[in-house]
XYZ file of C-alpha atoms in Angstrom:
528
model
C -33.847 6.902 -26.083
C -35.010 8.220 -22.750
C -38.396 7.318 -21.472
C -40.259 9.856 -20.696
C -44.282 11.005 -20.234
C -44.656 12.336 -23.340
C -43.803 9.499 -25.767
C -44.549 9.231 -29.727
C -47.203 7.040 -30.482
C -46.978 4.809 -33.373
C -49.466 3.899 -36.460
C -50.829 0.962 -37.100
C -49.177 1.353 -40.291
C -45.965 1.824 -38.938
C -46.439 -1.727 -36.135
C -47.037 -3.175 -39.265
C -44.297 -2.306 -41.247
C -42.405 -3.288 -37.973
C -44.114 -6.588 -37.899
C -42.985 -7.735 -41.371
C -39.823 -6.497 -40.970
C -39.388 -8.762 -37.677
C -40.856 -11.339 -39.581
C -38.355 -11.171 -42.671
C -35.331 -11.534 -39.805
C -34.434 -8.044 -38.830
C -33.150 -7.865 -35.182
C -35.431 -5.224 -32.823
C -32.264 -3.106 -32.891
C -32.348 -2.835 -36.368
C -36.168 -1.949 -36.581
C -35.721 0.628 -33.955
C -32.975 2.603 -36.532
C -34.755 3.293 -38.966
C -38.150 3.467 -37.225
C -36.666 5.926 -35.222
C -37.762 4.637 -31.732
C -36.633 2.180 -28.543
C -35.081 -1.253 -29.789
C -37.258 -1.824 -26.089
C -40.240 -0.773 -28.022
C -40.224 -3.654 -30.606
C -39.107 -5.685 -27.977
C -42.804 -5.343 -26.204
C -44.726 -5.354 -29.647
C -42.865 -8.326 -30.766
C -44.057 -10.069 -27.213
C -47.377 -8.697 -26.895
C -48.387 -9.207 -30.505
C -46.883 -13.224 -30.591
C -44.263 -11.821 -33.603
C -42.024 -14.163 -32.058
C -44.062 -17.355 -32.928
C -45.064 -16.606 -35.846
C -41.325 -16.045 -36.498
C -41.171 -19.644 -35.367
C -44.279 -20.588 -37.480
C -43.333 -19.215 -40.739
C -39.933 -21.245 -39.942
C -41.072 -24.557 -38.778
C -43.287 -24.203 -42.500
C -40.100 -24.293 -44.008
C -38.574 -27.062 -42.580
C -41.444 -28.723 -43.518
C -41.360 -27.970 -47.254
C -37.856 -28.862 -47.017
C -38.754 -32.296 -45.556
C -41.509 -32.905 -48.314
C -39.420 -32.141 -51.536
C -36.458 -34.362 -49.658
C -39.174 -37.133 -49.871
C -40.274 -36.542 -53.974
C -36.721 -36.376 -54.781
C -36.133 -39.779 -54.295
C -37.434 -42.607 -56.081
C -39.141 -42.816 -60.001
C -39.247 -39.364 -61.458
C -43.213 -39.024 -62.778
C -44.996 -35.920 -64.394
C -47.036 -35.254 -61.374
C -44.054 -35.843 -58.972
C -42.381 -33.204 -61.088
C -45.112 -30.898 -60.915
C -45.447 -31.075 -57.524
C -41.847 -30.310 -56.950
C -41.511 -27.055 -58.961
C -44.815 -26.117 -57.085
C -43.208 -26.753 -53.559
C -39.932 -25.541 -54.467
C -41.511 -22.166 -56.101
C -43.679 -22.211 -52.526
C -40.622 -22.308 -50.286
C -38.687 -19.764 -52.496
C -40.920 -17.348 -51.829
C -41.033 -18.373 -48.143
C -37.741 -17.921 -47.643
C -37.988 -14.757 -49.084
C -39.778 -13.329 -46.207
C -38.711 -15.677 -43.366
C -34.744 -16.145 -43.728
C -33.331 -19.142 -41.512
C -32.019 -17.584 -38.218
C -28.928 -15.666 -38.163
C -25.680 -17.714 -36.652
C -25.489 -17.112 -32.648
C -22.407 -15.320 -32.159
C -19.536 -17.564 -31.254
C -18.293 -18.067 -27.094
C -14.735 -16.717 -26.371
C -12.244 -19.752 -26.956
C -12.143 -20.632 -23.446
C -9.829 -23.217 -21.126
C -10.709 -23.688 -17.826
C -12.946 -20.993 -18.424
C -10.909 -18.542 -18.839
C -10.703 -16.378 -22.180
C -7.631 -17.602 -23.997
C -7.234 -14.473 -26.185
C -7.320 -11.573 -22.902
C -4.795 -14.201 -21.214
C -2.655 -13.862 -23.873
C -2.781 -10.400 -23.795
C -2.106 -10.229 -20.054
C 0.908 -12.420 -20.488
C 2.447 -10.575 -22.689
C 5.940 -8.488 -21.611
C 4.499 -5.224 -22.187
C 1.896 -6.099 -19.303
C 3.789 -5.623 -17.131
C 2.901 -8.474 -14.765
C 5.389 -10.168 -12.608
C 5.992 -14.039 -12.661
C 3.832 -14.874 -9.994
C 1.319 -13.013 -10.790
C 1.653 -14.584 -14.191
C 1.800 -18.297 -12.763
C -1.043 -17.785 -11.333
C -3.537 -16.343 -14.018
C -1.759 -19.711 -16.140
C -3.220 -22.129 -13.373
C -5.938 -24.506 -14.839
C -6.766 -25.513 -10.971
C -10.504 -25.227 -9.942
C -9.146 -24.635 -6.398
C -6.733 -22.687 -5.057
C -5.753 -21.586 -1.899
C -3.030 -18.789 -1.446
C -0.704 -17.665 1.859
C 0.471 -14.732 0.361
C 2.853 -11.395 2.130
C 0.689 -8.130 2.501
C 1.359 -5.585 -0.361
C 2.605 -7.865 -2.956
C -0.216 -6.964 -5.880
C -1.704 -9.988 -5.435
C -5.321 -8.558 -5.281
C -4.337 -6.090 -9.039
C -1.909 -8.884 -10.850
C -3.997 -11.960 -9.655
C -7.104 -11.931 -8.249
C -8.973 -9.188 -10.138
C -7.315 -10.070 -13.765
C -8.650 -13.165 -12.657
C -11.808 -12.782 -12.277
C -12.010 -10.692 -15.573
C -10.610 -13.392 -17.609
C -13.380 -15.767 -16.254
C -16.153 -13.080 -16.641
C -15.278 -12.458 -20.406
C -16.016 -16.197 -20.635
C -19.365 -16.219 -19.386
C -18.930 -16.909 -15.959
C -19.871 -14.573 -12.800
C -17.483 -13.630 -10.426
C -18.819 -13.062 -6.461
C -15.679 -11.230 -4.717
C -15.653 -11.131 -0.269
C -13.048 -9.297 1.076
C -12.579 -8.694 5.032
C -14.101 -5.068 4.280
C -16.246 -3.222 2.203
C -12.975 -1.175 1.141
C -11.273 -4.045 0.280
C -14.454 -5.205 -1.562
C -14.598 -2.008 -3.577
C -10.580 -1.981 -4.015
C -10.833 -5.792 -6.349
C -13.644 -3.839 -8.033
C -11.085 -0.668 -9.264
C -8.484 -3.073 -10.190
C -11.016 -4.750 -12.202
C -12.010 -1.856 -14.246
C -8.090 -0.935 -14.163
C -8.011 -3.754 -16.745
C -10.474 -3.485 -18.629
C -9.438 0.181 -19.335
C -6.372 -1.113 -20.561
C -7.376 -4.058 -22.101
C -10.194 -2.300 -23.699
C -13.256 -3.772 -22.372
C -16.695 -2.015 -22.697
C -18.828 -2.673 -19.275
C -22.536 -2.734 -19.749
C -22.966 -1.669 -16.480
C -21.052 -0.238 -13.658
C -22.011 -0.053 -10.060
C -20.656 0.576 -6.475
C -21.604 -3.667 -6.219
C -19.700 -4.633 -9.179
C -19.582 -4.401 -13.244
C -21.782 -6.319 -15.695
C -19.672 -7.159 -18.757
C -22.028 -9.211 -21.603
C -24.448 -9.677 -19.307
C -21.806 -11.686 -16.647
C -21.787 -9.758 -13.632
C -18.529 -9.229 -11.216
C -19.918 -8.794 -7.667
C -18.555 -7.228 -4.702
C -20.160 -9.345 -2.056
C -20.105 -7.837 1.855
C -18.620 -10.195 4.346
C -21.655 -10.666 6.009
C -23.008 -14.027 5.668
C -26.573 -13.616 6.104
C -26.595 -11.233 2.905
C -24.180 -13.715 0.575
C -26.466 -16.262 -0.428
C -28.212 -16.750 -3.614
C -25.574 -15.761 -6.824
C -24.168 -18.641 -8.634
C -20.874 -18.140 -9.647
C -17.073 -18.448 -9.210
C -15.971 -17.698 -5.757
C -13.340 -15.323 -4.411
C -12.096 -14.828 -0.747
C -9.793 -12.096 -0.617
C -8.271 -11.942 2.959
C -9.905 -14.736 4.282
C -7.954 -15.154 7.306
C -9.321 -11.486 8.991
C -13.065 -12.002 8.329
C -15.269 -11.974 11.039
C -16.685 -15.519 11.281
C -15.107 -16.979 8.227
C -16.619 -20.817 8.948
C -19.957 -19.143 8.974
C -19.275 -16.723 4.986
C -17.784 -20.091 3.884
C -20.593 -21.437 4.120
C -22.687 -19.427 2.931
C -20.701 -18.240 -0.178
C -19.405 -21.689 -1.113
C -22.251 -23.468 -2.478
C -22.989 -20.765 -5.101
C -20.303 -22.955 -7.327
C -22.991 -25.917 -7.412
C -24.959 -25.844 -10.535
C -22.425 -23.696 -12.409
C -19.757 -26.113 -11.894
C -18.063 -22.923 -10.333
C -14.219 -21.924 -8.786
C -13.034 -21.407 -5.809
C -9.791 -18.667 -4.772
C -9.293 -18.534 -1.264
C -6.490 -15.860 -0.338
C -5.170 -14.086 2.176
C -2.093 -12.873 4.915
C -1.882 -15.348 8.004
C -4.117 -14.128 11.013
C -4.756 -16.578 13.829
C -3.421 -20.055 14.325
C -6.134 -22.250 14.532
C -9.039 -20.457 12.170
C -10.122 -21.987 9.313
C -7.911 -20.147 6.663
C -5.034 -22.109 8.843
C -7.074 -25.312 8.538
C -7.390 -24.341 4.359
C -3.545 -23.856 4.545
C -2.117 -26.858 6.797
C -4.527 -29.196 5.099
C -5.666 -29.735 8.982
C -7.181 -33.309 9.568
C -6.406 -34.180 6.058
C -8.991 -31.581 4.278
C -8.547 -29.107 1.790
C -5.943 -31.123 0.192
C -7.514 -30.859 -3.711
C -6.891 -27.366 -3.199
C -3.439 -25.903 -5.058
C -1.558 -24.421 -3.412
C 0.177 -20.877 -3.720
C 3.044 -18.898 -1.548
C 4.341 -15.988 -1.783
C 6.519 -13.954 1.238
C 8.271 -10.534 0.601
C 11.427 -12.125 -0.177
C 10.077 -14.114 -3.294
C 7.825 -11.284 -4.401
C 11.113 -9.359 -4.629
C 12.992 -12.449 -6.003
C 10.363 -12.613 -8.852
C 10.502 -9.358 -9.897
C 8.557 -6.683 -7.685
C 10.402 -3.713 -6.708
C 10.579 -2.526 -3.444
C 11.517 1.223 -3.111
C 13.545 1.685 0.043
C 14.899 -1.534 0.365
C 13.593 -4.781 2.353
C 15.558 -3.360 5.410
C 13.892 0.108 5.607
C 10.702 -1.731 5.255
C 11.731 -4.499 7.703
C 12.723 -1.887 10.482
C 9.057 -0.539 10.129
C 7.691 -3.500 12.446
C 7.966 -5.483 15.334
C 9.676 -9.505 14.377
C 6.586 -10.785 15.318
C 4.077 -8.255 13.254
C 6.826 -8.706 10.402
C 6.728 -12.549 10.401
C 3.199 -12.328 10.322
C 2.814 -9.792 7.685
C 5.548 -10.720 5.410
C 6.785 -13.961 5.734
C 3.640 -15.824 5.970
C 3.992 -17.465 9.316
C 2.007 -17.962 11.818
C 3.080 -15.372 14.632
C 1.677 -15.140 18.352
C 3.804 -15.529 21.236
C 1.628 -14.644 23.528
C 3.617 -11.018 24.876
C 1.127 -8.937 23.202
C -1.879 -7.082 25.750
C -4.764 -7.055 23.152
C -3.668 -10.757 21.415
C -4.591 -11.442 17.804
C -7.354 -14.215 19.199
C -8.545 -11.323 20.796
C -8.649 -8.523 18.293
C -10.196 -11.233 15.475
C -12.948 -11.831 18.558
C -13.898 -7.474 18.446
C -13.447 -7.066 14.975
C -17.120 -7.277 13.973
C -18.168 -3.537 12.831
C -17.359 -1.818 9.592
C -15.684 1.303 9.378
C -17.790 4.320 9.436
C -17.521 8.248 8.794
C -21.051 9.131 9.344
C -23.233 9.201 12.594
C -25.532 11.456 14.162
C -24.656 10.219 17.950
C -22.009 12.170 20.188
C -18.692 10.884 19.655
C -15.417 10.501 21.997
C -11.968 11.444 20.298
C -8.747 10.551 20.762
C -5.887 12.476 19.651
C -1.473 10.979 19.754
C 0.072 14.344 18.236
C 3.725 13.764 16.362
C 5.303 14.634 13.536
C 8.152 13.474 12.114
C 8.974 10.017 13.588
C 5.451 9.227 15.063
C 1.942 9.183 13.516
C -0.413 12.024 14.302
C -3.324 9.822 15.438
C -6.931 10.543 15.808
C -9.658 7.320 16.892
C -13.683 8.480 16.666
C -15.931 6.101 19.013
C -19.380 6.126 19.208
C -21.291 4.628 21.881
C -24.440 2.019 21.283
C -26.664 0.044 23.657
C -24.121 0.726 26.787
C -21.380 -0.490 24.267
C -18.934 1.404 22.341
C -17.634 1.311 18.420
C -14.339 2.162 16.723
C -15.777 4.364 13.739
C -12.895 4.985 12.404
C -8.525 5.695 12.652
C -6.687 8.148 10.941
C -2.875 7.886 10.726
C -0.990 10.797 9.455
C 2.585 11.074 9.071
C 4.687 14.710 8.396
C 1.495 16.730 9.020
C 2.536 19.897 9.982
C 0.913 21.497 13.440
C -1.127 23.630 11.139
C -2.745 20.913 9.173
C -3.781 18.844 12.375
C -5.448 21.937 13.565
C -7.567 21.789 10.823
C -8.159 18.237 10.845
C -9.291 18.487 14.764
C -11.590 21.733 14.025
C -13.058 19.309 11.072
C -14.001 16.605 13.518
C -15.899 19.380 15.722
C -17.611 20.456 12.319
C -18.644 16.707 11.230
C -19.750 15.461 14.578
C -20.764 16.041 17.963
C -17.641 15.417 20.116
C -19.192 14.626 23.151
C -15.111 14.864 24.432
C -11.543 14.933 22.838
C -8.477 14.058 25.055
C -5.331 15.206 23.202
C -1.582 14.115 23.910
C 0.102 17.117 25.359
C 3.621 15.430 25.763
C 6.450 17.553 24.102
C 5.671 18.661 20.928
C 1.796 18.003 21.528
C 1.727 20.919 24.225
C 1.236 23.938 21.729
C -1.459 22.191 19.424
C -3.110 20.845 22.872
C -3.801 24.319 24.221
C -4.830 25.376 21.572
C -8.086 22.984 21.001
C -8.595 23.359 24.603
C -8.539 27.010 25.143
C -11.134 26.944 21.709
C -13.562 23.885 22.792
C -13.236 24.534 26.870
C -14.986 21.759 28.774
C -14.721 19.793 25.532
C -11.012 19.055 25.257
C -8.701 17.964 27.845
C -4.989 17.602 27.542
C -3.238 14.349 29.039
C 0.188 14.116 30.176
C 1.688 11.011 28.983
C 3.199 10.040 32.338
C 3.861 5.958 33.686
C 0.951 6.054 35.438
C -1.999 7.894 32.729
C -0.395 5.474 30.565
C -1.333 2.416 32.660
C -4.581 3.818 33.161
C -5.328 4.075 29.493
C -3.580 0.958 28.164
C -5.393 -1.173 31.440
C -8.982 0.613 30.542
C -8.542 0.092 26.661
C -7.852 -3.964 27.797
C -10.698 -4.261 30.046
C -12.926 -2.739 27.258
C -11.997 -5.497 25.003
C -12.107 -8.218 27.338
C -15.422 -7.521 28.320
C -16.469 -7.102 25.039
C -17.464 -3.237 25.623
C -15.517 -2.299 22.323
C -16.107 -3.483 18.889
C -13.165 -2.522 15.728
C -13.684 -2.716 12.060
C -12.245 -5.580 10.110
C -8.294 -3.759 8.990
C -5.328 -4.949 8.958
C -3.266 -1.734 9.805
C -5.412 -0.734 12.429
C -5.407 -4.443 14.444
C -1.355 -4.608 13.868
C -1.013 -0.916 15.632
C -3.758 -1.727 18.606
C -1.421 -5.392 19.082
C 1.744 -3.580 18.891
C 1.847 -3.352 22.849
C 3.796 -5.288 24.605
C 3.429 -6.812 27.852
C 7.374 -7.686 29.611
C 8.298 -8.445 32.941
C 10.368 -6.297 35.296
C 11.990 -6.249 38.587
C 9.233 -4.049 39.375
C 6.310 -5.732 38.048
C 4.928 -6.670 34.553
C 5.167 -3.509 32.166
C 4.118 -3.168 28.326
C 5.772 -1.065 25.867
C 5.740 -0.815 22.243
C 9.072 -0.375 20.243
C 9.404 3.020 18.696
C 10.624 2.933 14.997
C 9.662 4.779 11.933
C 6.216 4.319 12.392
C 5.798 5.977 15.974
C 5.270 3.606 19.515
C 1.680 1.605 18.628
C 0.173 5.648 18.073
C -2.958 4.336 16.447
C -2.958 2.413 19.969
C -2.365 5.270 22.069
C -4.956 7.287 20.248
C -7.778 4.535 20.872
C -6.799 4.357 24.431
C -7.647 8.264 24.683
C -10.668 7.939 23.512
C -12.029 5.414 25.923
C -10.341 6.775 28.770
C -12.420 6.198 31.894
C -15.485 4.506 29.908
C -14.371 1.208 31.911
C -13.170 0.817 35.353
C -9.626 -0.546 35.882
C -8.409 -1.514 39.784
C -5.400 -0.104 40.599
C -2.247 -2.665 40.158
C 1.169 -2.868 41.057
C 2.003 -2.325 36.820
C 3.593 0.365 34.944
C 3.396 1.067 31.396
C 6.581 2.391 29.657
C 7.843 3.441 26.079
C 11.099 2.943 24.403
């Protein structure tokens, strides 16, 4: 029933009818069916009008009639102890008549580990689908667990989120951080993924989580001021690339106290030397209760997972050291990289954002077949300046990036939009320019704009001018650069492959052209 101004009112009659109903051991729900009103209505009689203890009244009576006849049943049998018995026993009929004993609390899933044996089951099952790790994993009875894991391997739909529904059927809340709000929300659809197929009935879905039997499944922010205060099992999904992870630890962590709770720490390796790497390496002896799960491309392949393409397609996707990183869990920096990962973790602070009022700077990489059409928004706040957000595009045709440029003009105020009018970006170029004159400008990717750009971009970050948003595709393009020494000086380049030469990099560096001051040098910056 919707509430609403213009509610029936009730009799006395009827409250009373209610009343003795409640008393005789009919649920509020059942009241409110055939009364024809809120089960929430009953619910406030029952409290304002005490129904509740004289529920508990009418019962306590009984145990006490119960406890008297227990005492005149035993010993010599006499004509007055007789009496007296038929007249208690004749008293407590009738009680229980009108106050039944309390109906049996429904029975707790059969849990282990606290998990809900029966959905497990169901999980495990061929017809699933699941793959063996994935399987291994929901099977662990471990209360902590740490996991180095490849990118793209279903870890967060086979393990994490199945997971957490299997404890939250049992009666225990779930508190999800992932490096982003996205990532957040992502858990969160794979969650209800399951319980679509599994058949589970929420009581209440939100963009923060789902409530199932009144155990919620929250999708926390990484933001550790905002964490605090929900008891409950704890997942860390990509640990490794959230902003000050020693800081959410410890924040998030204690919520396990009282409840006796979990804790799932997983993610891809980021930087050497942060405290997912101390989790993992068990550095000065710590984190060593903690079981431990690992899982690169080539197992996740070996176990089961297909891999349309091929691992070599995939592998020529990515630079060795982006690819060790990424998919075979190790620890890559070797220091050639202009923007390193030490760095990038440092700026990646902001969240990603396609909404502000503020006039924007654009950068625009054009391609279209073998490179990424490329388009970085940056806003500008308190003399500093944010990454709001990178789109990658790949087989757009000319037509549809026209569109996606006037949509940008539409959406925001583009304070200025440099556009990539090498080769096959001349056409498209001179055509935003000739429609948003004194707005666009077209740049000629020649050796020396591009050591401009890529110089400016790095003196941004180092002066900590620039903040990014917390995404693993975006930080592997901007650290795709490479810096290599010449005869003629130090250049950087980024290897072209499928993906396109670092575009989401090139875009970025558009954007921010000339917001920074770079000296001239003796360096060159080439592609290949």
């Amino acid at each position: 029933m919707k509430w609403n101004k213009r509610c029936k009112r009730y009799s006395d009659e009827e409250k009373e009818q209610a009343r003795q109903a409640f008393l005789r051991g009919e649920t509020p729900n059942e009241i409110a069916e055939w009364l024809g009103c809120s089960s929430r209505i009953v619910h406030v009689w029952a409290k304002k009008k005490d129904w509740y203890d004289q529920l508990a009244g009418r019962r306590q009576i009984a145990s006490n009639l119960e406890s008297q006849l227990a005492k005149l049943s035993t010993g010599t049998m006499s004509t007055s102890r007789a009496r007296r018995i038929s007249l208690l026993s004749n008293s407590l009929k009738r009680l229980r008549t009108v106050a039944p004993p309390p109906k049996p609390k429904p029975q707790k899933p059969i849990i282990k580990q606290s998990m809900s044996l029966e959905l497990l089951e169901k999980m495990l099952a061929p017809e699933y689908g699941l793959y063996s790790y994935q399987k291994a994993f929901l099977q662990s009875e471990a209360r902590f667990i740490k996991v180095l894991k490849a990118r793209q391997t279903g870890y967060s739909y086979g393990c994490l989120a199945p997971k957490a529904l299997l404890r939250a059927v049992a009666g225990r809340n779930q508190l999800i951080v992932s490096a982003s709000e996205y990532q957040s929300q992502l858990v969160l659809g794979y969650v209800q993924t399951h319980m679509e197929r599994l058949g589970i009935v929420a009581d209440e879905v939100n963009n923060k989580g789902v409530v199932i039997n009144g155990t919620s499944i929250i999708a926390l922010p990484a933001n550790f001021r905002t964490i605090q205060g929900n008891p409950g099992d704890v997942i860390l999904d990509e640990f490794a690339w959230l902003h000050r992870p020693k800081r959410v630890w410890s924040a998030i962590v204690p919520s396990i106290t009282q409840v006796g709770g979990t804790v799932t720490v997983c993610s891809t390796p980021f930087v050497p030397g942060n405290m997912f790497w101390e989790i993992i390496t068990e550095h000065k002896g710590k984190f060593a209760n903690f079981e431990s799960h690992k899982l690169t491309i080539h197992d996740a392949i070996e176990q089961g997972m297909p891999l349309p393409g091929g691992l070599a397609e995939l592998r020529s996707l990515f630079d060795s050291e982006s690819w060790s990183m990424l998919y075979e869990c190790q620890w890559a920096e070797d220091g050639s990289a202009l923007l390193s990962w030490d760095l990038l973790h440092e700026l990646a602070n902001a969240t990603e954002t396609r909404f502000w009022d503020e006039p924007i700077y654009v950068g625009v990489d054009v391609g279209r077949t073998n490179d990424r059409f490329a388009i970085a928004c940056v806003g500008e706040e308190n003399d500093k300046f944010r990454l709001l957000h990178l789109e990658l595009h790949k087989n757009l045709s000319f037509a549809g990036q026209r569109q996606v440029l006037e949509s940008l003009f539409e959406r925001y105020h583009v304070r200025r939009m440099e556009i990539d009018r090498t080769g096959l970006g001349m056409q498209l170029s001179e055509e935003v320019v000739n429609a948003h004159s004194g707005v666009a400008i077209g740049r000629h990717f020649t050796r020396q704009v591009k050591e401009r750009l890529a110089l400016n971009l790095l003196k941004l970050c180092e002066d900590k001018r620039l903040s990014l948003y917390n995404d693993s595709v975006l930080l592997t393009q901007l650290h795709a650069i490479k810096k290599k020494a010449t005869a003629s000086g130090i250049t950087y380049d980024a290897q072209r492959d499928e993906t396109g030469h670092a575009d989401g990099f090139w875009a970025l560096a558009l954007a921010v052209d000339g917001l920074s001051r770079v000296s001239e040098k003796n360096v060159s910056i080439e592609v290949w």
